[in-house]
Short mmCIF file of C-alpha atoms and ligand atoms in Angstrom, two decimals:
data_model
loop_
_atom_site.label_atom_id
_atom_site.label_comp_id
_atom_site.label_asym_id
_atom_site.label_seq_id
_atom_site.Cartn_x
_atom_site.Cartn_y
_atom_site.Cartn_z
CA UNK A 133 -6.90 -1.89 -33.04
CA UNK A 134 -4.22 -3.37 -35.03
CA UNK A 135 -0.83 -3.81 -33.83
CA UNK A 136 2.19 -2.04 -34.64
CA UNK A 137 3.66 -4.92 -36.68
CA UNK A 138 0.31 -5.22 -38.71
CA UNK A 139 0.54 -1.96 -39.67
CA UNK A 140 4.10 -0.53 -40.04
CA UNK A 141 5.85 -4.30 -40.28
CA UNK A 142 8.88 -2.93 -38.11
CA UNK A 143 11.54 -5.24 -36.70
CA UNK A 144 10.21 -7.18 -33.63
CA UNK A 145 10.03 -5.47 -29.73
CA UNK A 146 12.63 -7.45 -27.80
CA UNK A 147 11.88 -8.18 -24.12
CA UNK A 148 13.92 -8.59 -21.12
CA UNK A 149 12.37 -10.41 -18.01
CA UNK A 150 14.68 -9.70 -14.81
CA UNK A 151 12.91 -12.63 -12.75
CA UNK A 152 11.31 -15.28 -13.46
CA UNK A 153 8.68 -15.99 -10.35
CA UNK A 154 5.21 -16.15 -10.69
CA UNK A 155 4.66 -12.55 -12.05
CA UNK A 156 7.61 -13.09 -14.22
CA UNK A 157 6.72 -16.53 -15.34
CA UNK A 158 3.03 -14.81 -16.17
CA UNK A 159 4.12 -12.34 -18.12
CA UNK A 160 6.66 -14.51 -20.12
CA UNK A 161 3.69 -16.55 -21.09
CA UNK A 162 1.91 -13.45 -22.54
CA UNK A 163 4.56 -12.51 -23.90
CA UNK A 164 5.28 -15.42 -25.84
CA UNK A 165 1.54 -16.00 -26.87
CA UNK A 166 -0.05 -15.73 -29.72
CA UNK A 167 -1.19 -12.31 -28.80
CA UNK A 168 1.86 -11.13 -27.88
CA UNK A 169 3.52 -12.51 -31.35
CA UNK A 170 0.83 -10.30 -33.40
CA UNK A 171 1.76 -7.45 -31.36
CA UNK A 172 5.41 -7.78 -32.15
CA UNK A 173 6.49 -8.66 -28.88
CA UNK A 174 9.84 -11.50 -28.70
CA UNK A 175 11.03 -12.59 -25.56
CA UNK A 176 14.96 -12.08 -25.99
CA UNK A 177 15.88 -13.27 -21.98
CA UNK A 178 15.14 -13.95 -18.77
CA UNK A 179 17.38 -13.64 -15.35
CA UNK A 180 17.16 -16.18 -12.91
CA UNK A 181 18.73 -17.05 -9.84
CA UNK A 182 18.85 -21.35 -10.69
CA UNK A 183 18.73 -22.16 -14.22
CA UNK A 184 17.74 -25.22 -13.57
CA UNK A 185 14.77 -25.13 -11.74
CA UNK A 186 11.52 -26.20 -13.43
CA UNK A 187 9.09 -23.11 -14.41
CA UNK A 188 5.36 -22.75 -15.30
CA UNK A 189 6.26 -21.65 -18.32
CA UNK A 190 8.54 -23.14 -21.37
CA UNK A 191 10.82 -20.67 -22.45
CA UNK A 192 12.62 -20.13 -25.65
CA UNK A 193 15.90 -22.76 -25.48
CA UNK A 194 18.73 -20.25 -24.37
CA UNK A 195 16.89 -17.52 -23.02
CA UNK A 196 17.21 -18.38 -19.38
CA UNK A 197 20.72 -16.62 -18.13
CA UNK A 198 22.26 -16.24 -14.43
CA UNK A 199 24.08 -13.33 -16.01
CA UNK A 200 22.04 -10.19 -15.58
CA UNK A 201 24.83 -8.64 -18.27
CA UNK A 202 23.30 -11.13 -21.36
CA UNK A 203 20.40 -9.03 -20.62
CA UNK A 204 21.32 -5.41 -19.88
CA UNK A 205 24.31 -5.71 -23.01
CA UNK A 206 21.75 -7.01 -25.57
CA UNK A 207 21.08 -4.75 -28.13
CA UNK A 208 18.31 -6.91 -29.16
CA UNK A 209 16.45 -5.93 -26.06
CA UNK A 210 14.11 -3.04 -25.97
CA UNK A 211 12.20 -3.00 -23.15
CA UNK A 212 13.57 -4.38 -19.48
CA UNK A 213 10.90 -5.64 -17.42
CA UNK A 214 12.22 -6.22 -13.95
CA UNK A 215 10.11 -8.45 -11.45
CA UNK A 216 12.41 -9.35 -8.73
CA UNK A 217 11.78 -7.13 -6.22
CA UNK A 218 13.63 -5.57 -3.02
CA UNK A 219 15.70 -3.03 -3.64
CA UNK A 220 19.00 -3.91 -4.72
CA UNK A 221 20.38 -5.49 -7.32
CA UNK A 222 17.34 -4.16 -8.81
CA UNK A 223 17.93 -0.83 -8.49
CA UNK A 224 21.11 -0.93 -10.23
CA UNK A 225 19.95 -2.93 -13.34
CA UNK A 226 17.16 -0.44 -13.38
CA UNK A 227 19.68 2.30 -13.27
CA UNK A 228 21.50 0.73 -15.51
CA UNK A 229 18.59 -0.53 -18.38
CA UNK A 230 17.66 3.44 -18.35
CA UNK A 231 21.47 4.77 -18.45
CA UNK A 232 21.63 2.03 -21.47
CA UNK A 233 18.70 3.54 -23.25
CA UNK A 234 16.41 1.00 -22.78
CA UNK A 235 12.87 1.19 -21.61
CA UNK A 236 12.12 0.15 -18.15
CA UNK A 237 8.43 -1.27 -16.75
CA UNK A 238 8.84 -2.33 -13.31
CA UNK A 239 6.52 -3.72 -10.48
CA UNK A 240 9.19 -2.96 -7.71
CA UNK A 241 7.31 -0.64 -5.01
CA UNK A 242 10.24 0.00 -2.81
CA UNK A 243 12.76 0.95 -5.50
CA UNK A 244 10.06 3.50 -7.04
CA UNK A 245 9.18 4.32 -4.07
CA UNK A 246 12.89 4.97 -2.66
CA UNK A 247 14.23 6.32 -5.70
CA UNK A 248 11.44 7.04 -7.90
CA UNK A 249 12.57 10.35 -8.63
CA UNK A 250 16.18 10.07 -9.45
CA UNK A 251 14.77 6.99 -11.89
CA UNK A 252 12.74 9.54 -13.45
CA UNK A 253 15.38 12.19 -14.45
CA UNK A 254 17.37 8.82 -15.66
CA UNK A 255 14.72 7.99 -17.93
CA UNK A 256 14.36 11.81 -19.53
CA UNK A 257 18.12 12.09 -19.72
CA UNK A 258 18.31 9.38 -21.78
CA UNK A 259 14.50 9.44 -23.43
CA UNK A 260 13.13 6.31 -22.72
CA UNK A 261 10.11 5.74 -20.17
CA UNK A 262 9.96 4.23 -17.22
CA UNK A 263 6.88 2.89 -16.21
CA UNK A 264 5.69 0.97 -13.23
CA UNK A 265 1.61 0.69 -13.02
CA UNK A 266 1.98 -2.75 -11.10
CA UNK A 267 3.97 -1.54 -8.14
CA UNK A 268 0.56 -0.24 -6.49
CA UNK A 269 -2.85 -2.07 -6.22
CA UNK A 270 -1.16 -5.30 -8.73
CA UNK A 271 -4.17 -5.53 -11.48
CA UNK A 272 -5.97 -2.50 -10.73
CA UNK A 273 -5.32 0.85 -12.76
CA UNK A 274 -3.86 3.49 -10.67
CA UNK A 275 -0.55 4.72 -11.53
CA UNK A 276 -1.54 5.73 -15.37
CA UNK A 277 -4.84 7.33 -14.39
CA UNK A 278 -3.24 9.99 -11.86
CA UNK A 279 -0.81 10.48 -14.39
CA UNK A 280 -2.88 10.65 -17.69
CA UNK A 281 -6.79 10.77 -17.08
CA UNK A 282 -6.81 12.46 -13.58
CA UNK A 283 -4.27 14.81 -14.36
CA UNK A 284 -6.18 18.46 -15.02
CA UNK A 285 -7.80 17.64 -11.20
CA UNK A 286 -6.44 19.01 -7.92
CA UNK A 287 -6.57 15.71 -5.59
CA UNK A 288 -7.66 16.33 -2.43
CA UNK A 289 -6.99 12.88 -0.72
CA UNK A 290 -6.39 9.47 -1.33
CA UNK A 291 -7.72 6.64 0.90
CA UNK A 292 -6.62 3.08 -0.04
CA UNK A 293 -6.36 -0.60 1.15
CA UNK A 294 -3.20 -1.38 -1.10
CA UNK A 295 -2.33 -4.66 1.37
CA UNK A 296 -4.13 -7.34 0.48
CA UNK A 297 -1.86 -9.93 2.94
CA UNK A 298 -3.19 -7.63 5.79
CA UNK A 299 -6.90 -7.04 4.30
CA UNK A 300 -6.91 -10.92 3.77
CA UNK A 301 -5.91 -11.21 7.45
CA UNK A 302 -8.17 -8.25 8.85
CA UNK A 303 -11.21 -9.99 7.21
CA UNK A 304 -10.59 -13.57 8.73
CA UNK A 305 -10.11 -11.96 12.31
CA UNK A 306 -13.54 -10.09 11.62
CA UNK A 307 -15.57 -12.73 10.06
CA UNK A 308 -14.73 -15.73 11.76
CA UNK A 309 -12.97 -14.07 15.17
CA UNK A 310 -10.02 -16.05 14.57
CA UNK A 311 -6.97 -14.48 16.69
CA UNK A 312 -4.20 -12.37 14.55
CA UNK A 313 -1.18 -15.55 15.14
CA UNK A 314 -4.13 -17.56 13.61
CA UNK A 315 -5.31 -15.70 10.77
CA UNK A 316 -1.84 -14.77 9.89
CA UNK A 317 -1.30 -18.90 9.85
CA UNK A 318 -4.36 -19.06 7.47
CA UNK A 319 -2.70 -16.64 5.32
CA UNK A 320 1.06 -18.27 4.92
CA UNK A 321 -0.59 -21.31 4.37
CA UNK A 322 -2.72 -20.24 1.13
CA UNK A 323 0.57 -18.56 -0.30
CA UNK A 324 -0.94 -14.93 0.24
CA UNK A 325 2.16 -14.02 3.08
CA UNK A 326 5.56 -14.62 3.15
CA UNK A 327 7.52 -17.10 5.48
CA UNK A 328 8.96 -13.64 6.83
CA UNK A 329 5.17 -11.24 7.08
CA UNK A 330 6.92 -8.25 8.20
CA UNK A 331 7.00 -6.46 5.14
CA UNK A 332 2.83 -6.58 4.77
CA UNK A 333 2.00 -7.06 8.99
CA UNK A 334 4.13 -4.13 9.97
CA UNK A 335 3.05 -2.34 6.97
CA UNK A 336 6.12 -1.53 4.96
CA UNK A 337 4.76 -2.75 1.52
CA UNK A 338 1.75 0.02 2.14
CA UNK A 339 3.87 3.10 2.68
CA UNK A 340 6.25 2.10 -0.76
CA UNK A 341 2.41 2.14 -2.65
CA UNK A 342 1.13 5.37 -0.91
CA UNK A 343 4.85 6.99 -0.93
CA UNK A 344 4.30 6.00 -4.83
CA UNK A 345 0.52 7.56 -5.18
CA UNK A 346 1.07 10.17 -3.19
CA UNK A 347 4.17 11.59 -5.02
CA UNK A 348 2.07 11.23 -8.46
CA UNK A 349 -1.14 12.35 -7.26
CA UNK A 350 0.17 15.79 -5.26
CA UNK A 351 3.49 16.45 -7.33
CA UNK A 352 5.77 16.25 -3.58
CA UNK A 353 8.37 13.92 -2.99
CA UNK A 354 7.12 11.53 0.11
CA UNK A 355 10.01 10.06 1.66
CA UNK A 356 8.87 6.84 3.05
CA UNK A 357 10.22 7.68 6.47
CA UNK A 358 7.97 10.80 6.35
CA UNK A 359 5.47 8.42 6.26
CA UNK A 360 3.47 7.79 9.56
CA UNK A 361 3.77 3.94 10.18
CA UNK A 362 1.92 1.25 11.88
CA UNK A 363 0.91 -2.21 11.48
CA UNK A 364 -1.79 -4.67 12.32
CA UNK A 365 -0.11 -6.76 15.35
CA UNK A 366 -1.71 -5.41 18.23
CA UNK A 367 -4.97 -5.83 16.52
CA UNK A 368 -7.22 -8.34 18.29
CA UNK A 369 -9.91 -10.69 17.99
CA UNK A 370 -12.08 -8.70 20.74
CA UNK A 371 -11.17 -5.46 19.06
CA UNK A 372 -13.54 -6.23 15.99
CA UNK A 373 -16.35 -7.05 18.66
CA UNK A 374 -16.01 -4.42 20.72
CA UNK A 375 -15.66 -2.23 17.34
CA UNK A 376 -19.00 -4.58 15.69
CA UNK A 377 -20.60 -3.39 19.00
CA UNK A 378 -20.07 0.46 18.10
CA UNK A 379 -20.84 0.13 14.65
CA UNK A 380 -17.35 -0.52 13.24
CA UNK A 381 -14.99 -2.99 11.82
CA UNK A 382 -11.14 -2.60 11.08
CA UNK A 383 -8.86 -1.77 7.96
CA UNK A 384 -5.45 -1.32 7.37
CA UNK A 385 -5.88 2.25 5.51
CA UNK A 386 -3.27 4.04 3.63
CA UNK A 387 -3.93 7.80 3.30
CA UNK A 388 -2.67 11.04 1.69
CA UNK A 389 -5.04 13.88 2.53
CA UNK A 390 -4.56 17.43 1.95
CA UNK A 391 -5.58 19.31 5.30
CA UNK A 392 -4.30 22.51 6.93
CA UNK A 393 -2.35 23.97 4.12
CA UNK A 394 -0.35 20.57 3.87
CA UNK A 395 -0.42 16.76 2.94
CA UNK A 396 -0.55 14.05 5.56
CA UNK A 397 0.47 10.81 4.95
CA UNK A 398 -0.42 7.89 6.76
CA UNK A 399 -0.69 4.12 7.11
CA UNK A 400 -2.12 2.29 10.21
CA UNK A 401 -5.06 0.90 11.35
CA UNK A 402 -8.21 2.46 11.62
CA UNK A 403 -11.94 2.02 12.57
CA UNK A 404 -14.18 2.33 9.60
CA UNK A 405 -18.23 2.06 9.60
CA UNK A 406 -19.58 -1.06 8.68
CA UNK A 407 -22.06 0.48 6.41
CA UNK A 408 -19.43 2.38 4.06
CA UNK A 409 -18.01 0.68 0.65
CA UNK A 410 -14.43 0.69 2.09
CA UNK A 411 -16.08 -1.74 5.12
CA UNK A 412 -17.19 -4.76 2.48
CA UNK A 413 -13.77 -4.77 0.37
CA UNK A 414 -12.69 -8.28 1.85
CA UNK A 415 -10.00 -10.51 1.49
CA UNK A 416 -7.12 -10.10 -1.15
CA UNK A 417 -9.20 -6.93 -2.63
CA UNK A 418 -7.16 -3.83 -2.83
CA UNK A 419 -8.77 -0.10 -3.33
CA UNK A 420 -8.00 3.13 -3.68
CA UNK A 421 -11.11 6.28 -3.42
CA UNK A 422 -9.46 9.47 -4.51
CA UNK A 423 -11.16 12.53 -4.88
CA UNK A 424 -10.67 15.34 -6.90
CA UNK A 425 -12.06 18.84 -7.53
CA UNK A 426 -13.07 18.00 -11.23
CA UNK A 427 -14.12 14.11 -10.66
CA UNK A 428 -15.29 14.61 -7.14
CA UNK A 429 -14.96 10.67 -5.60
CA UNK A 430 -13.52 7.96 -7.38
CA UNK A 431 -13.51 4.14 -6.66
CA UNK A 432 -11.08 1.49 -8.30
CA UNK A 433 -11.21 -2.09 -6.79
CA UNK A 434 -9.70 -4.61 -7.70
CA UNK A 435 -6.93 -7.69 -7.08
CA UNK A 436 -4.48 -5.81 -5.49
CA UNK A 437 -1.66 -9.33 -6.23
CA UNK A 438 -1.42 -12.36 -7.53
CA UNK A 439 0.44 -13.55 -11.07
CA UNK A 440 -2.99 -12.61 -13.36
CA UNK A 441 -3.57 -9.31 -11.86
CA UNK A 442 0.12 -7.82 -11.60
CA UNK A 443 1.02 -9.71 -15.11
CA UNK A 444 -1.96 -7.64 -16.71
CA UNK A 445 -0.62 -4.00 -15.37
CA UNK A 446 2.78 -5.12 -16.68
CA UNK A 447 1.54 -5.85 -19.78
CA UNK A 448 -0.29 -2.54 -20.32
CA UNK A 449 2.67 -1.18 -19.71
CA UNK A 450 4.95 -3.15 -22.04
CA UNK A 451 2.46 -2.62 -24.80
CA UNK A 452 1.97 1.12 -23.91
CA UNK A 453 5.77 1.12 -23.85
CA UNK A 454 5.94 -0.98 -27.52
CA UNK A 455 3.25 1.41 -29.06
CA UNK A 456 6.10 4.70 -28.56
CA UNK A 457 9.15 2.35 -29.79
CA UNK A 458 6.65 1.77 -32.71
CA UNK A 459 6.35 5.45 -33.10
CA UNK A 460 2.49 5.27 -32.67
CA UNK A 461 1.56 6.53 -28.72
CA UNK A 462 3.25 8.07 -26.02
CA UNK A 463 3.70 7.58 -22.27
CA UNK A 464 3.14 9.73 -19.64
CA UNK A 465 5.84 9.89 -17.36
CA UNK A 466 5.94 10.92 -13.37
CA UNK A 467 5.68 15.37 -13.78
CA UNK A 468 8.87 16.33 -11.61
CA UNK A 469 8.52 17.36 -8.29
CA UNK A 470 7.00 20.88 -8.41
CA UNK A 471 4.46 21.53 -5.39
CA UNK A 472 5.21 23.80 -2.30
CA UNK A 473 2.74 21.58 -0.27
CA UNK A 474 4.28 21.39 2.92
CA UNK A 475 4.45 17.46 4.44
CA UNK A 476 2.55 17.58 7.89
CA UNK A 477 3.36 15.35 11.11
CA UNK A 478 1.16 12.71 12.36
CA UNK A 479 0.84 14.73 15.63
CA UNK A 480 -1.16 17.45 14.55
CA UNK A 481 -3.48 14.99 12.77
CA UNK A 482 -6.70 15.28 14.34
CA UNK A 483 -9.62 12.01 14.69
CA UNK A 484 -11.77 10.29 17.62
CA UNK A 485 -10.50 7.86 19.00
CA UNK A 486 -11.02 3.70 20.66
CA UNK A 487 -9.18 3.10 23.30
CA UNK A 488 -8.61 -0.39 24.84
CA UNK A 489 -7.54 -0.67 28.54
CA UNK A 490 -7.76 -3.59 30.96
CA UNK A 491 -8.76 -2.54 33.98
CA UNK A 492 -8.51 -3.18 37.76
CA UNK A 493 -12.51 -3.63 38.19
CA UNK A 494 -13.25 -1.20 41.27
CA UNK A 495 -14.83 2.32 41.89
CA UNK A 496 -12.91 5.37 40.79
CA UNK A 497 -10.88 3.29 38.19
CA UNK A 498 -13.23 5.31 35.64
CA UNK A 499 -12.40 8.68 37.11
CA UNK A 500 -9.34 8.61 37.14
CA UNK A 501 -8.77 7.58 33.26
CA UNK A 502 -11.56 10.28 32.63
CA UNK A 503 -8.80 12.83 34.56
CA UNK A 504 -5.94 11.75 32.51
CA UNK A 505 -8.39 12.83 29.30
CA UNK A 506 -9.82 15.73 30.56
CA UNK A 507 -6.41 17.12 31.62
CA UNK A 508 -5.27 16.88 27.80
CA UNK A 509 -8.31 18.13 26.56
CA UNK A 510 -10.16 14.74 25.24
CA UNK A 511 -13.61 14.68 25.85
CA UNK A 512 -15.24 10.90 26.33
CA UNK A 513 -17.98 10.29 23.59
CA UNK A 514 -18.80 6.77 25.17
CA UNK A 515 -17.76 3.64 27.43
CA UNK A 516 -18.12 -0.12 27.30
CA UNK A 517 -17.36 -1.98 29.93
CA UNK A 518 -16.24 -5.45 28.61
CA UNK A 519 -15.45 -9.22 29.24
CA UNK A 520 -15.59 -8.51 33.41
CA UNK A 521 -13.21 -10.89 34.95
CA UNK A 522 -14.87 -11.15 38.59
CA UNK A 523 -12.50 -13.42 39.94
CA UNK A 524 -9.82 -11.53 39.18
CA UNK A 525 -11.69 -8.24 39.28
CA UNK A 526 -10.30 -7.09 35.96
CA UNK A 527 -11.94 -5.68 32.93
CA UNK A 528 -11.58 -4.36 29.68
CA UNK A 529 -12.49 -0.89 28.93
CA UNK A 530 -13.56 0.19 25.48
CA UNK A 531 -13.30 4.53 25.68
CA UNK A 532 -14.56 6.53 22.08
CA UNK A 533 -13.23 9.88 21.87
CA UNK A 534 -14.69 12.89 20.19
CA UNK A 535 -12.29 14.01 17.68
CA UNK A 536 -8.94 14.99 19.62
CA UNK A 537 -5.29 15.96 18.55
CA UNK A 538 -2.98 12.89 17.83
CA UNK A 539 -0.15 14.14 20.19
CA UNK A 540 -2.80 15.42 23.19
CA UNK A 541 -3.88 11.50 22.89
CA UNK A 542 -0.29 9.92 23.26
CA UNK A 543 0.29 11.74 25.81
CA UNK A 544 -3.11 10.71 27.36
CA UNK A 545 -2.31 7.17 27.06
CA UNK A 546 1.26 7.70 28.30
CA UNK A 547 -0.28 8.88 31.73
CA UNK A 548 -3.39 6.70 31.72
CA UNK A 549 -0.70 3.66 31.47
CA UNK A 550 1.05 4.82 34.66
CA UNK A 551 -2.00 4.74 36.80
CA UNK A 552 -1.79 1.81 39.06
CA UNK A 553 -5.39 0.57 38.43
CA UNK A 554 -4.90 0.45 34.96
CA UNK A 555 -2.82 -2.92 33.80
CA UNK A 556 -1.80 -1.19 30.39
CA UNK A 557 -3.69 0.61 27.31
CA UNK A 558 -4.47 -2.72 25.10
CA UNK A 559 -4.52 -0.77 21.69
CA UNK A 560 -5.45 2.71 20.51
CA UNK A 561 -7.08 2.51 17.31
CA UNK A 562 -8.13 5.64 15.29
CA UNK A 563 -11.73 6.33 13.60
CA UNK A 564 -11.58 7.10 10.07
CA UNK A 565 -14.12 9.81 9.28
CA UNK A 566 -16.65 9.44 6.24
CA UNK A 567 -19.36 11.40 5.17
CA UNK A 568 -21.87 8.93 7.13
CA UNK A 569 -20.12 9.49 9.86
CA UNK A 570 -19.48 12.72 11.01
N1 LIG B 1720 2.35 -8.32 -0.62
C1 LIG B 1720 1.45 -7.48 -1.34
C2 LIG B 1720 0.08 -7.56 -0.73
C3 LIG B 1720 1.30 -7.82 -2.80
O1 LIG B 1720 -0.16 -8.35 0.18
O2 LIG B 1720 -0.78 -6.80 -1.16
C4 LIG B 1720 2.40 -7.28 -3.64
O3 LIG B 1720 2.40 -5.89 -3.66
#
């Protein structure tokens, strides 16, 4: 297709870069490439923290600033494109870029996620488009597809691995039994987490993406402290063999479902059968399976980060974005909140269950835990005794549930830990349900 400038010869698209990392430095470079000069694209600035710190990339002399106002002021700048992440200052420059009348493509999850809405109504107030495709799933397609191609179905649920830190971690744990502390070691050291993993272990950086998908794909706002939490740290190496044992391995899932009249949303960990797709997406991969009533299932992998994969969902943005300044396409932004669906708790959800205990290793141990179930209405679907320590007559105890009410189970566990045979409840792990499996 030929580019704007090709065909209409208009003045050139000026770019903002608010960061200058590894995403930013990537997209600079495109930017500034040839491609990006026949499509009309000129790199006006970039805000960094140090001026004077080398880059990857060589930038135009002048166009580095420490002064986000060069930037935000310049009327030579169309389009901001903001990839420093956390939430403030970026939020206000966003806030700002928009109230300016300047376009706005972002990759920051937790601003869209915290204040995607109010960003919206900025944008149409001032009618210029906000668009943020690589805040979920970094290369892969997700954000413009619910809003565009997806957008005559009803979605009935979205599944997703949209961490790859903690699917990079999860895979090393399960491949090569390597103990979380150690896996999570593994993972600093090849640059895939942060000095500081809380953001991806305790699984913060998955409830910004599915607060994001979930808001586009169902039309409700999803506050992301409506959004059912948990991380990977109490997952262990002899959880993904007692799990292999059963038939299972272990993801970090992030789900919206429609169910009972409402919409769930939830992000922990979860058994998943080893012969379903979502049980082979290793490593850095990210996915998301939606389904809806026209499409019926849908699969996008892909590399869910890195400075390639989120640099090429910015770009589609900033040259979606430069095609409507150019007066030839249009952008689809977020539809305003307008469904009635009602946001369900977590304790209503309903799954089977694993259960790990360690054990005092003596008769009517097993009786009494089966009490503590029975009185809340769990029934057992099997047992594994594991890893017997004779000399100190302990023992783990693997217990799979048939499917059983998420509040009847905590308050299972809560009286199976008091019983003084039982040295705690190791982990509780829930069993994601596919079609395979039920
Ligand atoms: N930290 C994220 C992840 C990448 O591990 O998937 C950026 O969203």
């Amino acid at each position: 297709m030929p580019s704007m400038n090709e065909t209409n010869g208009s003045a050139p698209i000026g770019i903002g870069l608010l960061g200058l990392g590894v995403v930013g430095s990537a997209v600079a470079a495109s930017v500034l490439s040839n491609d990006g000069q026949k499509r009309g694209l000129k790199l006006c600035g970039a805000l960094v923290r140090d001026a004077s710190r080398q880059r990857a990339v060589e930038l135009p002399s002048g166009s580095v600033t420490t002064d986000p106002d060069i930037i935000l002021d310049s009327p030579d700048i169309d389009i901001v494109v903001e990839l420093m992440g956390g939430e403030e200052p970026a939020l206000e420059y966003i806030s700002r870029a928009l109230a300016g009348g300047k376009h706005v493509v972002t990759a920051n999850k937790e601003v869209i996620s915290k204040h995607g809405e109010r960003l919206r109504a900025l944008a149409t107030e001032h009618n210029v488009s906000l668009q943020y495709e690589a805040s979920v799933g970094g290369g892969i397609p997700i954000i413009n597809p619910l809003l565009d191609d997806l957008s005559a179905n009803e979605l009935l649920s979205l599944r997703a691995i949209i961490n790859g830190t903690t699917n990079y971690i999860l895979t090393e744990m399960a491949s090569g039994g390597a103990s979380f502390d150690d896996a999570l070691a593994d993972a600093q050291g090849l640059g895939f987490a942060e000095a500081d993993p809380t953001a991806d272990v305790d699984a913060f950086d998955a409830v910004y993406k599915i607060s994001i998908l979930a808001r586009l794909a169902f039309g409700v706002s999803v506050p992301v402290e409506s959004i059912y939490r948990e991380g990977i740290r109490k997952t262990a190496s002899q959880d993904f063999r007692y799990a292999g044992e059963l038939g299972y391995t272990i993801k970090l899932l992030a789900i919206a479902r429609r169910e009972n009249g409402g919409l769930l949303v939830r992000v922990h960990p979860a058994l998943v059968p080893v012969d379903v797709p979502m049980a082979k997406v290793e490593g850095v991969l990210n996915v998301v399976e939606a389904e809806g009533d026209l499409v019926g299932p849908l699969w996008l992998q892909g590399r869910g980060a890195g400075a390639e994969p989120t640099a090429s969902a910015v770009m589609g943005d900033v040259l979606r974005t430069a095609s409507v300044i150019g007066g030839t396409g249009n952008v689809r932004q977020a539809r305003p909140i307008d469904s009635e669906l009602p946001l369900l708790e977590m304790d209503e959800h309903q799954c089977k269950f694993y259960v790990r205990l360690t054990v005092r290793d003596r008769p009517g141990v097993l009786a009494q835990i089966a009490g503590a179930l029975g009185e809340m209405e769990i029934s057992i679907a099997s047992v594994l005794q594991m890893d017997t320590d004779a000399e100190l007559k302990n023992a783990d105890l693997v217990i799979m549930t048939h499917p059983a009410r998420e509040a009847n189970m905590q308050r299972a566990v809560e009286r199976i830990d008091a019983l003084g045979d039982v040295d705690n409840v190791a982990n509780l792990i829930r069993v994601e349900s596919y079609p395979t499996d039920r």
